[in-house]
């Protein structure tokens, strides 16, 4: 294993995590000298660790908690009972940022860049909160945004949170059916929507979708429109959200709902996952400051839409005094270097993206311009070794690359990086502080150094408050706790090393299980997509027939022939094992992906075993629903 980056010698003095350890020693008598010791303490003394996060970051409590962890049983752990606070108050505190310093830098393919200073952001939130209050919005009401990653969406979220109301967003590339599936569950009172947007050089009008969504949601009393696609001519009433009242913050309980996020909804109705003010605040303070080492002077970009939890993660940046960079548009327009050029222009110091984007840039031979990036984040899928190597080839040895994995369910990463540990190619450096991640064998016993189910065996404050409209908690229990009692099962395969490093090898529900040997899909894709002719791929294992089927998308103008099939088989046999050699290899035009770019292995498998495509996957949740047709046709031909 090649080490690509080492922490500097003075990391304990210069990093926020190092300074936190010094504070722990002085203020709490916690004697730990390295990351392994700090992690062990953080997951053993949960109350001590999370109370330290609360005190170290000076959480503003309107009323103090009676204890830190009332009940540690999962599901149902009670964090900070008795405490009241407000997430938006902490975002708008912006520690270390002066009133006239930029805190939001927004870039878009639909309009000119927009910058908001700390003072301007507070004023915008005050104005919109006053406008919402005038519409009758109060604690517990839902406010929904069908809007992209732009300042208005951010301001709306903070204004909603300041009132103790509950926010939910869908990206405008979601079709109306997908949006309706999500929002009929939570019954929003106010809907805020854009008229459309530009994606690269395409103008995409969304007025018909907005009308259909409004029509399907009888709970909506007020529709507010943002003239975004056609600011000159479109009629919009966003400016009418206004009023004279000062900015105040509702003091809400620690687990009061902040926003509702949704599972991808590729099979069945999306799960409405409710996150609370306190849990999100503490989790994001910990991750952004300690793990990502972000603070005043940083500019933080994560390429995301408002339909992916990474948006919620990104926009917590000001909680730790970091300016955030928002981007709305096609990251591949006019070419895959566009986002890197924007990062250089905006002075981005931490550049977050997805593993598929990094691999696409590598394949396209992108060379980023000179920049001040010192941290790179990758998530959304496992990043293979060649992705790690490419980052260091093109950015030099300064940046720390952090591959992380987590989920919408916890709105964070529970494995990732730390300034205190080296970066080794193909390996996630550590389990995050306060996240007791383990690998379980089929009997529910923890294993080290071998593949197991990723589980979390102690509660985290950012685990969901629950699912919306799930009064007895049954849906929530079935989603995470019905396999190992009292233990959160996440649905990924993980190998945890003796040193605490991790390798995630794909979804456990998409496992390739040949002859009793479990194979993760991530290593499979790493080999196949390393072949220059192959742009994308999806592999499924049909259990009953014990058949392994590989579907490949080829570079433009190429056709799959026997020579390429043979080469794919040879590469897989040599790099992995004879068990990884597919029985059949077929060419398709596209691999089905969710709107956050995840491959749909399970729905493809269901289609191939006879489930109609419209039942196998909710097409509105897909970036490319037409891609399912090829698999349906293949299944029909095969079954005939």
Coordinates of C-alpha atoms in Angstrom, one line a residue:
X1 CA 0.0 0.0 0.0
X2 CA 1.5 3.3 -1.1
X3 CA 1.4 6.3 1.3
X4 CA 0.5 9.4 -0.7
X5 CA 0.4 12.1 2.1
X6 CA 1.8 12.4 5.6
X7 CA 0.7 14.8 8.3
X8 CA 3.2 17.6 9.0
X9 CA 5.4 17.3 12.0
X10 CA 3.6 20.1 13.9
X11 CA 0.1 18.8 13.2
X12 CA -0.9 18.7 16.9
X13 CA -0.2 22.4 17.1
X14 CA -1.6 23.5 13.8
X15 CA -4.7 21.4 13.2
X16 CA -8.0 22.0 15.0
X17 CA -8.1 18.3 16.0
X18 CA -4.7 18.6 17.6
X19 CA -5.8 21.8 19.5
X20 CA -9.0 19.9 20.7
X21 CA -6.7 17.2 22.1
X22 CA -4.7 19.8 24.0
X23 CA -7.9 21.3 25.4
X24 CA -9.2 17.8 26.4
X25 CA -6.0 17.3 28.4
X26 CA -6.2 20.6 30.2
X27 CA -10.0 20.9 30.7
X28 CA -11.1 17.2 31.0
X29 CA -7.9 15.3 32.0
X30 CA -8.3 13.1 28.9
X31 CA -4.7 11.9 28.1
X32 CA -4.6 10.7 24.5
X33 CA -1.6 11.2 22.3
X34 CA -2.8 10.0 18.9
X35 CA -5.9 9.4 16.7
X36 CA -6.4 5.8 17.8
X37 CA -6.5 6.8 21.4
X38 CA -8.8 9.8 20.8
X39 CA -11.2 7.6 18.7
X40 CA -11.3 4.9 21.4
X41 CA -12.1 7.4 24.1
X42 CA -14.8 9.1 21.9
X43 CA -16.7 5.8 21.4
X44 CA -16.2 4.5 24.9
X45 CA -17.1 7.6 26.9
X46 CA -20.0 8.8 24.6
X47 CA -21.3 11.3 27.2
X48 CA -17.8 12.7 27.9
X49 CA -17.0 13.1 24.2
X50 CA -20.2 14.7 23.0
X51 CA -20.3 17.0 26.1
X52 CA -16.7 18.0 25.2
X53 CA -17.9 18.9 21.6
X54 CA -20.7 21.0 23.1
X55 CA -18.4 22.9 25.5
X56 CA -15.4 23.2 23.2
X57 CA -17.5 24.8 20.4
X58 CA -19.5 26.9 22.9
X59 CA -23.0 25.7 21.9
X60 CA -25.6 28.4 22.7
X61 CA -28.2 26.8 24.9
X62 CA -31.4 28.6 25.7
X63 CA -31.9 26.1 28.5
X64 CA -29.2 23.7 29.7
X65 CA -29.5 19.9 29.3
X66 CA -30.1 17.9 32.4
X67 CA -27.6 15.3 31.2
X68 CA -25.7 14.4 28.0
X69 CA -27.1 10.9 27.1
X70 CA -30.4 10.0 28.8
X71 CA -30.7 6.6 27.3
X72 CA -28.2 4.9 25.1
X73 CA -30.4 2.1 23.8
X74 CA -30.9 2.0 20.0
X75 CA -33.3 2.9 18.5
X76 CA -34.5 5.7 20.8
X77 CA -31.3 7.1 22.4
X78 CA -32.1 10.5 24.1
X79 CA -29.4 13.1 23.7
X80 CA -29.1 16.3 25.8
X81 CA -32.6 16.0 27.4
X82 CA -33.9 19.4 28.6
X83 CA -31.7 21.4 26.3
X84 CA -33.2 24.0 23.9
X85 CA -31.2 25.6 21.1
X86 CA -31.5 26.6 17.4
X87 CA -29.3 25.4 14.5
X88 CA -29.7 28.6 12.5
X89 CA -28.5 30.7 15.4
X90 CA -25.2 28.8 15.3
X91 CA -24.8 29.1 11.5
X92 CA -25.3 32.8 11.6
X93 CA -22.9 33.3 14.5
X94 CA -20.1 32.6 11.9
X95 CA -17.2 32.5 14.5
X96 CA -14.1 34.3 13.3
X97 CA -15.8 36.0 10.3
X98 CA -16.1 39.8 10.2
X99 CA -19.5 41.4 9.2
X100 CA -18.1 42.5 5.8
X101 CA -16.3 39.3 4.9
X102 CA -17.8 37.1 2.2
X103 CA -19.5 33.9 3.6
X104 CA -21.5 32.7 0.6
X105 CA -19.9 32.8 -2.9
X106 CA -22.5 31.4 -5.5
X107 CA -21.7 30.5 -9.1
X108 CA -24.2 29.4 -11.6
X109 CA -24.8 28.7 -15.3
X110 CA -28.1 30.6 -15.0
X111 CA -26.9 34.0 -13.8
X112 CA -23.9 36.0 -12.8
X113 CA -22.0 35.2 -9.6
X114 CA -23.6 36.3 -6.2
X115 CA -21.6 37.1 -3.1
X116 CA -23.1 37.6 0.4
X117 CA -21.1 38.9 3.3
X118 CA -21.8 37.8 6.9
X119 CA -23.9 40.9 7.5
X120 CA -25.9 40.4 4.2
X121 CA -26.6 36.8 4.9
X122 CA -28.0 37.7 8.4
X123 CA -30.2 40.4 6.9
X124 CA -31.5 38.1 4.1
X125 CA -32.4 35.5 6.7
X126 CA -34.1 38.1 8.9
X127 CA -36.1 39.4 5.9
X128 CA -37.3 36.0 4.7
X129 CA -38.1 34.8 8.3
X130 CA -40.2 37.9 8.8
X131 CA -42.0 37.1 5.5
X132 CA -42.6 33.5 6.4
X133 CA -44.0 34.6 9.8
X134 CA -46.3 37.0 8.0
X135 CA -47.6 34.0 6.0
X136 CA -48.4 32.3 9.3
X137 CA -45.5 29.9 9.4
X138 CA -44.6 28.8 12.9
X139 CA -43.0 25.9 14.9
X140 CA -43.5 22.5 13.2
X141 CA -44.9 23.9 9.9
X142 CA -43.2 22.5 6.8
X143 CA -41.6 24.8 4.1
X144 CA -40.6 23.0 0.9
X145 CA -38.0 24.3 -1.7
X146 CA -38.0 23.1 -5.4
X147 CA -34.9 25.0 -6.0
X148 CA -31.2 24.5 -6.9
X149 CA -28.0 25.1 -5.0
X150 CA -28.4 29.0 -4.8
X151 CA -28.3 31.5 -2.0
X152 CA -32.1 31.8 -1.9
X153 CA -32.5 28.1 -1.0
X154 CA -29.9 28.5 1.7
X155 CA -31.5 31.6 3.1
X156 CA -34.9 29.9 3.1
X157 CA -33.6 26.9 5.0
X158 CA -32.0 29.1 7.7
X159 CA -35.1 31.4 7.9
X160 CA -37.3 28.3 8.3
X161 CA -35.1 26.8 11.0
X162 CA -34.9 30.1 12.9
X163 CA -38.7 29.9 13.3
X164 CA -38.6 26.3 14.5
X165 CA -40.4 25.3 11.2
X166 CA -39.2 22.3 9.2
X167 CA -37.4 22.5 5.8
X168 CA -37.3 20.1 2.9
X169 CA -35.7 20.5 -0.5
X170 CA -35.8 18.8 -3.9
X171 CA -33.5 19.6 -6.7
X172 CA -35.4 21.0 -9.8
X173 CA -34.0 18.2 -11.9
X174 CA -36.4 15.8 -10.0
X175 CA -39.5 15.1 -12.0
X176 CA -42.8 16.1 -10.5
X177 CA -43.7 12.5 -9.6
X178 CA -40.6 12.1 -7.5
X179 CA -41.3 15.4 -5.7
X180 CA -44.9 14.6 -5.1
X181 CA -43.9 11.2 -3.7
X182 CA -41.7 13.0 -1.1
X183 CA -43.9 16.0 -0.2
X184 CA -47.3 14.4 0.0
X185 CA -45.8 12.6 3.0
X186 CA -44.9 15.8 4.9
X187 CA -47.7 18.1 3.7
X188 CA -45.8 21.5 3.3
X189 CA -47.6 24.7 4.0
X190 CA -45.4 26.9 1.9
X191 CA -43.8 25.9 -1.5
X192 CA -40.9 27.9 -2.9
X193 CA -39.9 27.1 -6.5
X194 CA -37.8 28.4 -9.4
X195 CA -39.2 28.9 -12.8
X196 CA -36.4 26.8 -14.3
X197 CA -32.6 26.7 -14.6
X198 CA -29.8 26.3 -17.1
X199 CA -27.7 23.1 -17.3
X200 CA -24.7 23.8 -19.4
X201 CA -26.1 25.5 -22.5
X202 CA -29.6 24.0 -22.1
X203 CA -32.5 26.1 -20.7
X204 CA -34.8 23.9 -18.7
X205 CA -38.3 25.4 -18.0
X206 CA -39.9 24.0 -14.8
X207 CA -43.1 25.9 -14.6
X208 CA -45.3 23.0 -15.7
X209 CA -43.7 20.8 -13.0
X210 CA -44.3 23.5 -10.4
X211 CA -47.9 23.7 -11.4
X212 CA -48.3 19.9 -11.2
X213 CA -46.6 19.8 -7.7
X214 CA -48.8 22.6 -6.4
X215 CA -51.9 20.8 -7.8
X216 CA -51.0 17.5 -6.0
X217 CA -50.3 19.2 -2.7
X218 CA -53.5 20.5 -1.1
X219 CA -51.6 21.4 2.0
X220 CA -49.8 24.2 0.2
X221 CA -51.3 27.6 1.1
X222 CA -48.7 29.8 -0.5
X223 CA -46.6 29.4 -3.6
X224 CA -43.5 31.7 -3.8
X225 CA -41.6 31.7 -7.1
X226 CA -38.0 32.7 -7.7
X227 CA -37.4 34.1 -11.2
X228 CA -34.1 32.2 -11.8
X229 CA -34.2 31.0 -15.4
X230 CA -35.7 34.2 -16.8
X231 CA -35.0 36.9 -14.2
X232 CA -35.9 39.7 -16.7
X233 CA -39.3 38.5 -17.8
X234 CA -40.6 35.8 -15.4
X235 CA -43.0 36.8 -12.7
X236 CA -41.7 36.0 -9.3
X237 CA -42.7 37.0 -5.8
X238 CA -39.6 35.9 -3.8
X239 CA -39.0 39.6 -2.9
X240 CA -42.5 39.6 -1.2
X241 CA -41.0 37.5 1.6
X242 CA -40.3 40.6 3.7
X243 CA -41.0 42.3 7.0
X244 CA -39.6 44.6 9.7
X245 CA -39.2 42.2 12.6
X246 CA -35.8 41.6 14.0
X247 CA -34.1 38.2 13.6
X248 CA -34.9 35.9 16.5
X249 CA -34.4 32.2 17.1
X250 CA -37.0 29.9 18.4
X251 CA -35.6 27.9 21.3
X252 CA -36.5 24.3 20.4
X253 CA -35.6 21.0 22.0
X254 CA -32.4 19.2 21.0
X255 CA -34.3 16.7 18.8
X256 CA -36.8 19.2 17.3
X257 CA -37.1 18.5 13.6
X258 CA -34.8 20.7 11.5
X259 CA -35.3 19.2 8.1
X260 CA -36.5 16.1 6.3
X261 CA -34.2 14.3 3.9
X262 CA -35.2 11.3 1.8
X263 CA -33.7 8.0 0.9
X264 CA -33.2 7.7 -2.9
X265 CA -36.6 6.2 -3.3
X266 CA -35.4 3.9 -6.1
X267 CA -37.7 1.1 -4.8
X268 CA -40.9 2.2 -3.2
X269 CA -41.8 5.5 -1.6
X270 CA -38.7 7.4 -0.4
X271 CA -38.2 7.2 3.3
X272 CA -38.7 10.7 4.9
X273 CA -35.8 10.9 7.3
X274 CA -36.2 13.6 10.1
X275 CA -33.1 15.2 11.4
X276 CA -33.0 17.3 14.5
X277 CA -31.4 20.7 15.3
X278 CA -29.0 19.5 18.0
X279 CA -27.8 16.3 16.4
X280 CA -27.0 18.0 13.1
X281 CA -25.3 20.9 14.8
X282 CA -23.0 18.7 17.0
X283 CA -22.2 16.3 14.2
X284 CA -21.3 19.0 11.7
X285 CA -19.2 20.9 14.2
X286 CA -17.2 17.7 14.8
X287 CA -16.8 16.7 11.1
X288 CA -16.2 20.2 9.6
X289 CA -13.8 21.6 12.2
X290 CA -12.0 18.5 13.5
X291 CA -12.0 16.0 10.6
X292 CA -11.9 18.5 7.6
X293 CA -9.9 21.0 9.6
X294 CA -12.1 23.9 8.3
X295 CA -12.3 27.3 9.9
X296 CA -12.0 31.1 9.3
X297 CA -10.1 31.8 6.1
X298 CA -11.2 28.6 4.4
X299 CA -13.5 28.5 1.3
X300 CA -15.4 25.2 1.2
X301 CA -17.0 23.8 -2.0
X302 CA -18.8 20.5 -2.4
X303 CA -20.3 19.8 -5.7
X304 CA -23.9 18.8 -4.9
X305 CA -27.5 19.5 -5.6
X306 CA -30.2 20.3 -3.1
X307 CA -31.5 16.7 -3.4
X308 CA -28.4 15.1 -1.9
X309 CA -27.4 15.2 1.8
X310 CA -24.0 16.7 0.9
X311 CA -25.9 20.0 0.4
X312 CA -27.0 20.0 4.0
X313 CA -23.4 19.1 5.0
X314 CA -21.8 21.9 2.9
X315 CA -24.2 24.6 4.1
X316 CA -23.2 24.0 7.7
X317 CA -19.8 25.5 6.8
X318 CA -20.3 28.9 8.5
X319 CA -21.0 27.0 11.8
X320 CA -17.2 26.7 12.0
X321 CA -16.4 30.1 10.5
X322 CA -15.9 28.8 7.0
X323 CA -17.2 30.5 3.8
X324 CA -19.1 28.3 1.4
X325 CA -19.0 28.1 -2.3
X326 CA -22.2 27.1 -4.0
X327 CA -22.4 25.9 -7.6
X328 CA -25.4 25.3 -9.8
X329 CA -24.9 23.8 -13.2
X330 CA -23.4 21.0 -15.2
X331 CA -19.9 20.3 -13.8
X332 CA -18.9 18.9 -17.2
X333 CA -19.7 22.0 -19.2
X334 CA -18.0 23.0 -21.4
X335 CA -15.5 20.3 -20.2
X336 CA -14.6 18.4 -17.0
X337 CA -12.1 21.1 -16.1
X338 CA -14.8 23.7 -15.4
X339 CA -15.2 23.0 -11.7
X340 CA -11.5 23.0 -11.1
X341 CA -11.2 26.4 -12.8
X342 CA -14.0 27.7 -10.7
X343 CA -12.3 26.4 -7.6
X344 CA -9.1 28.3 -8.6
X345 CA -11.0 31.5 -9.3
X346 CA -13.0 31.3 -6.1
X347 CA -10.0 30.6 -3.9
X348 CA -11.4 27.2 -2.7
X349 CA -9.3 25.6 0.0
X350 CA -11.4 22.4 0.4
X351 CA -12.8 20.8 -2.8
X352 CA -15.5 18.2 -2.3
X353 CA -16.9 16.0 -5.0
X354 CA -17.9 12.4 -5.8
X355 CA -15.7 9.4 -6.7
X356 CA -17.3 9.1 -10.2
X357 CA -16.4 12.7 -10.9
X358 CA -12.7 12.2 -9.9
X359 CA -12.5 9.0 -12.1
X360 CA -14.2 10.8 -15.0
X361 CA -11.6 13.7 -14.7
X362 CA -8.8 11.1 -14.6
X363 CA -10.1 9.4 -17.7
X364 CA -10.5 12.7 -19.6
X365 CA -7.0 13.8 -18.8
X366 CA -8.1 16.9 -16.8
X367 CA -5.2 19.1 -15.5
X368 CA -6.5 21.5 -12.8
X369 CA -5.0 25.1 -12.9
X370 CA -2.8 26.4 -10.1
X371 CA -5.0 26.6 -6.9
X372 CA -4.9 26.9 -3.1
X373 CA -6.7 23.6 -2.5
X374 CA -5.4 21.9 0.7
X375 CA -8.1 19.4 1.2
X376 CA -10.1 17.1 -1.2
X377 CA -13.2 15.2 -0.2
X378 CA -14.6 12.3 -2.1
X379 CA -17.9 10.4 -1.4
X380 CA -20.9 8.9 -3.1
X381 CA -19.1 5.6 -4.0
X382 CA -15.8 3.9 -3.0
X383 CA -12.8 5.7 -4.5
X384 CA -10.4 3.1 -6.0
X385 CA -6.6 3.4 -5.8
X386 CA -6.2 5.0 -9.2
X387 CA -8.5 7.8 -8.1
X388 CA -6.2 8.5 -5.1
X389 CA -3.1 8.5 -7.4
X390 CA -4.7 10.9 -9.9
X391 CA -5.4 13.5 -7.2
X392 CA -1.7 13.5 -6.2
X393 CA -0.5 13.5 -9.8
X394 CA -2.4 16.6 -10.7
X395 CA -2.5 18.5 -7.4
X396 CA 0.9 17.7 -5.9
X397 CA 1.6 16.5 -2.4
X398 CA 0.0 19.4 -0.5
X399 CA -3.7 18.5 -0.3
X400 CA -5.0 15.8 2.1
X401 CA -7.4 13.5 0.2
X402 CA -10.3 12.3 2.4
X403 CA -12.5 9.6 1.1
X404 CA -15.5 9.3 3.3
X405 CA -18.6 7.2 3.5
X406 CA -21.8 7.8 5.5
X407 CA -25.3 8.5 4.4
X408 CA -28.5 10.5 4.2
X409 CA -29.6 8.6 7.3
X410 CA -27.0 10.3 9.5
X411 CA -26.3 13.3 7.3
X412 CA -22.5 12.9 7.6
X413 CA -19.7 10.5 7.0
X414 CA -19.0 7.9 9.7
X415 CA -15.7 6.8 8.2
X416 CA -13.3 9.3 6.6
X417 CA -10.1 11.2 7.2
X418 CA -8.3 13.1 9.9
X419 CA -5.4 15.6 9.8
X420 CA -3.5 13.3 12.2
X421 CA -3.2 10.2 9.9
X422 CA -1.5 9.6 6.6
X423 CA -3.4 9.0 3.3
X424 CA -2.9 5.5 1.8
X425 CA -4.1 4.8 -1.7
X426 CA -7.4 3.0 -1.8
X427 CA -8.0 3.1 1.9
X428 CA -10.3 5.3 4.1
X429 CA -8.0 6.5 7.0
X430 CA -10.3 6.1 10.0
X431 CA -13.6 5.7 11.7
X432 CA -14.9 9.2 12.6
X433 CA -14.8 10.4 16.2
X434 CA -17.9 9.3 18.1
X435 CA -18.9 6.8 15.5
X436 CA -18.5 3.2 16.8
X437 CA -18.3 1.5 13.4
X438 CA -17.7 -2.2 13.3
X439 CA -17.7 -5.1 10.8
X440 CA -20.0 -8.0 11.7
X441 CA -19.8 -11.5 10.5
X442 CA -23.2 -13.3 9.7
X443 CA -23.5 -14.3 13.4
X444 CA -23.3 -10.7 14.5
X445 CA -19.7 -11.0 15.9
X446 CA -17.2 -8.2 15.3
X447 CA -14.3 -9.0 12.9
X448 CA -11.0 -7.3 12.1
X449 CA -9.2 -7.7 8.8
X450 CA -12.0 -9.5 7.1
X451 CA -15.1 -8.5 5.2
X452 CA -18.2 -7.8 7.3
X453 CA -21.5 -5.9 7.4
X454 CA -21.0 -2.3 8.4
X455 CA -22.7 -1.7 11.7
X456 CA -22.8 1.1 14.2
X457 CA -22.9 -0.3 17.7
X458 CA -23.4 2.9 19.8
X459 CA -25.8 5.8 19.2
X460 CA -24.7 9.0 17.3
X461 CA -26.6 12.3 17.9
X462 CA -27.3 12.8 14.2
X463 CA -29.1 9.5 13.8
X464 CA -32.6 10.3 12.7
X465 CA -35.1 11.7 15.2
X466 CA -37.3 9.2 13.3
X467 CA -39.2 8.9 10.0
X468 CA -42.1 11.3 9.3
X469 CA -45.5 9.9 10.1
X470 CA -44.1 6.7 11.6
X471 CA -45.8 7.0 15.1
X472 CA -44.8 3.6 16.4
X473 CA -41.3 3.8 14.9
X474 CA -41.8 0.5 12.9
X475 CA -40.6 1.8 9.6
X476 CA -37.5 3.3 11.3
X477 CA -36.8 0.0 13.1
X478 CA -37.2 -2.1 10.0
X479 CA -34.8 0.2 8.0
X480 CA -31.8 -0.2 10.4
X481 CA -32.4 -2.5 13.4
X482 CA -34.2 -5.6 12.3
X483 CA -31.1 -7.7 11.5
X484 CA -28.9 -7.2 14.6
X485 CA -31.1 -6.2 17.6
X486 CA -30.0 -2.9 19.1
X487 CA -27.4 -2.4 16.4
X488 CA -27.6 -0.1 13.3
X489 CA -27.0 -2.1 10.1
X490 CA -26.1 0.2 7.3
X491 CA -26.1 -2.0 4.3
X492 CA -22.5 -1.8 3.2
X493 CA -19.6 -4.3 3.2
X494 CA -16.6 -3.0 5.1
X495 CA -13.1 -4.4 6.1
X496 CA -11.6 -2.7 9.1
X497 CA -7.8 -3.0 9.5
X498 CA -5.9 -3.6 12.7
X499 CA -4.9 0.1 12.5
X500 CA -8.6 1.3 12.3
X501 CA -8.4 2.1 8.5
X502 CA -11.4 1.0 6.4
X503 CA -12.1 -0.3 2.9
X504 CA -15.8 -0.2 1.8
X505 CA -16.5 -2.6 -1.1
X506 CA -20.1 -1.8 -2.1
X507 CA -23.6 -2.3 -0.9
X508 CA -24.3 -5.6 0.9
X509 CA -27.6 -5.9 -0.8
X510 CA -25.8 -5.8 -4.2
X511 CA -23.2 -8.4 -3.2
X512 CA -21.9 -10.8 -5.8
X513 CA -21.9 -14.2 -4.0
X514 CA -20.3 -16.8 -6.2
X515 CA -19.8 -20.3 -4.9
X516 CA -20.2 -19.0 -1.4
X517 CA -17.5 -16.3 -1.8
X518 CA -18.8 -12.8 -1.3
X519 CA -17.4 -10.2 -3.7
X520 CA -17.9 -6.5 -3.3
X521 CA -18.8 -4.5 -6.5
X522 CA -16.4 -1.6 -5.9
X523 CA -13.2 -3.6 -6.7
X524 CA -15.0 -5.1 -9.7
X525 CA -15.7 -1.6 -11.1
X526 CA -12.2 -0.4 -10.4
X527 CA -10.8 -3.0 -12.8
X528 CA -13.5 -2.8 -15.5
X529 CA -13.6 1.0 -15.6
X530 CA -9.8 1.1 -15.7
X531 CA -10.0 -0.2 -19.3
X532 CA -9.7 2.8 -21.5
X533 CA -12.6 1.8 -23.8
X534 CA -15.1 1.5 -21.0
X535 CA -16.9 4.6 -19.7
X536 CA -19.2 3.0 -17.1
X537 CA -20.4 -0.4 -16.0
X538 CA -22.8 -2.3 -13.8
X539 CA -22.5 -5.9 -12.6
X540 CA -25.2 -8.1 -11.1
X541 CA -25.3 -11.7 -9.7
X542 CA -28.4 -13.8 -10.3
X543 CA -28.4 -16.0 -7.3
X544 CA -30.6 -18.8 -8.5
X545 CA -28.7 -19.4 -11.7
X546 CA -25.3 -18.4 -10.1
X547 CA -24.7 -16.2 -13.1
X548 CA -22.6 -13.1 -13.2
X549 CA -23.7 -10.5 -15.8
X550 CA -21.7 -7.5 -16.7
X551 CA -23.1 -4.5 -18.7
X552 CA -20.7 -1.9 -20.1
X553 CA -21.0 1.5 -21.5
X554 CA -18.3 2.1 -24.1
X555 CA -16.5 5.3 -25.1
X556 CA -18.3 7.1 -27.9
X557 CA -18.3 5.4 -31.3
X558 CA -17.1 2.0 -30.0
X559 CA -18.9 -1.4 -30.2
X560 CA -18.4 -4.3 -27.9
X561 CA -16.7 -7.2 -29.8
X562 CA -15.3 -10.6 -28.7
X563 CA -11.7 -9.2 -28.5
X564 CA -12.8 -6.6 -25.9
X565 CA -14.9 -9.2 -24.0
X566 CA -11.8 -11.5 -23.8
X567 CA -9.7 -8.6 -22.5
X568 CA -12.2 -7.7 -19.8
X569 CA -12.3 -11.3 -18.7
X570 CA -8.5 -11.5 -18.7
X571 CA -8.1 -8.3 -16.6
X572 CA -10.7 -9.4 -14.0
X573 CA -9.1 -12.9 -13.7
X574 CA -5.6 -11.4 -13.3
X575 CA -6.5 -8.5 -11.0
X576 CA -9.2 -10.2 -8.8
X577 CA -9.9 -13.9 -9.3
X578 CA -11.5 -16.5 -11.7
X579 CA -14.7 -16.1 -9.7
X580 CA -15.0 -12.5 -10.9
X581 CA -15.1 -13.5 -14.5
X582 CA -18.6 -12.7 -15.8
X583 CA -20.7 -15.4 -17.6
X584 CA -22.0 -12.7 -20.1
X585 CA -20.9 -9.2 -21.1
X586 CA -23.3 -6.9 -22.8
X587 CA -23.2 -3.3 -24.1
X588 CA -25.7 -0.8 -23.0
X589 CA -26.0 2.9 -23.7
X590 CA -26.2 4.0 -20.0
X591 CA -26.0 2.7 -16.5
X592 CA -29.1 3.6 -14.4
X593 CA -28.1 6.1 -11.7
X594 CA -29.8 8.0 -9.0
X595 CA -29.8 11.8 -9.1
X596 CA -26.8 11.7 -6.7
X597 CA -25.0 9.5 -9.2
X598 CA -25.2 6.1 -7.3
X599 CA -25.5 3.0 -9.6
X600 CA -28.8 1.1 -9.3
X601 CA -27.5 -2.4 -9.0
X602 CA -30.5 -3.8 -7.0
X603 CA -33.2 -2.4 -9.3
X604 CA -31.3 -3.8 -12.3
X605 CA -31.1 -7.2 -10.6
X606 CA -34.9 -7.0 -9.9
X607 CA -35.6 -6.2 -13.6
X608 CA -33.4 -9.1 -14.7
X609 CA -35.3 -11.5 -12.5
X610 CA -38.7 -10.5 -13.9
X611 CA -39.9 -7.4 -12.0
X612 CA -41.4 -4.7 -14.3
X613 CA -39.1 -1.7 -14.5
X614 CA -41.8 0.7 -13.1
X615 CA -42.0 -1.5 -10.0
X616 CA -38.3 -2.2 -9.7
X617 CA -37.4 1.5 -9.6
X618 CA -39.1 4.8 -9.1
X619 CA -38.2 6.4 -12.4
X620 CA -38.5 10.0 -11.1
X621 CA -35.6 9.3 -8.7
X622 CA -33.3 8.5 -11.6
X623 CA -31.0 10.8 -13.4
X624 CA -31.6 8.7 -16.6
X625 CA -34.9 6.7 -16.4
X626 CA -34.7 5.7 -20.1
X627 CA -31.6 3.6 -19.2
X628 CA -33.9 0.9 -17.7
X629 CA -35.3 0.0 -21.1
X630 CA -32.3 -1.9 -22.2
X631 CA -32.4 -4.1 -19.2
X632 CA -36.1 -4.7 -19.6
X633 CA -35.5 -5.8 -23.2
X634 CA -32.6 -8.0 -22.2
X635 CA -34.8 -9.7 -19.5
X636 CA -37.6 -10.2 -22.0
X637 CA -35.3 -11.8 -24.6
X638 CA -33.6 -13.9 -22.0
X639 CA -36.9 -15.2 -20.5
X640 CA -38.3 -15.9 -24.0

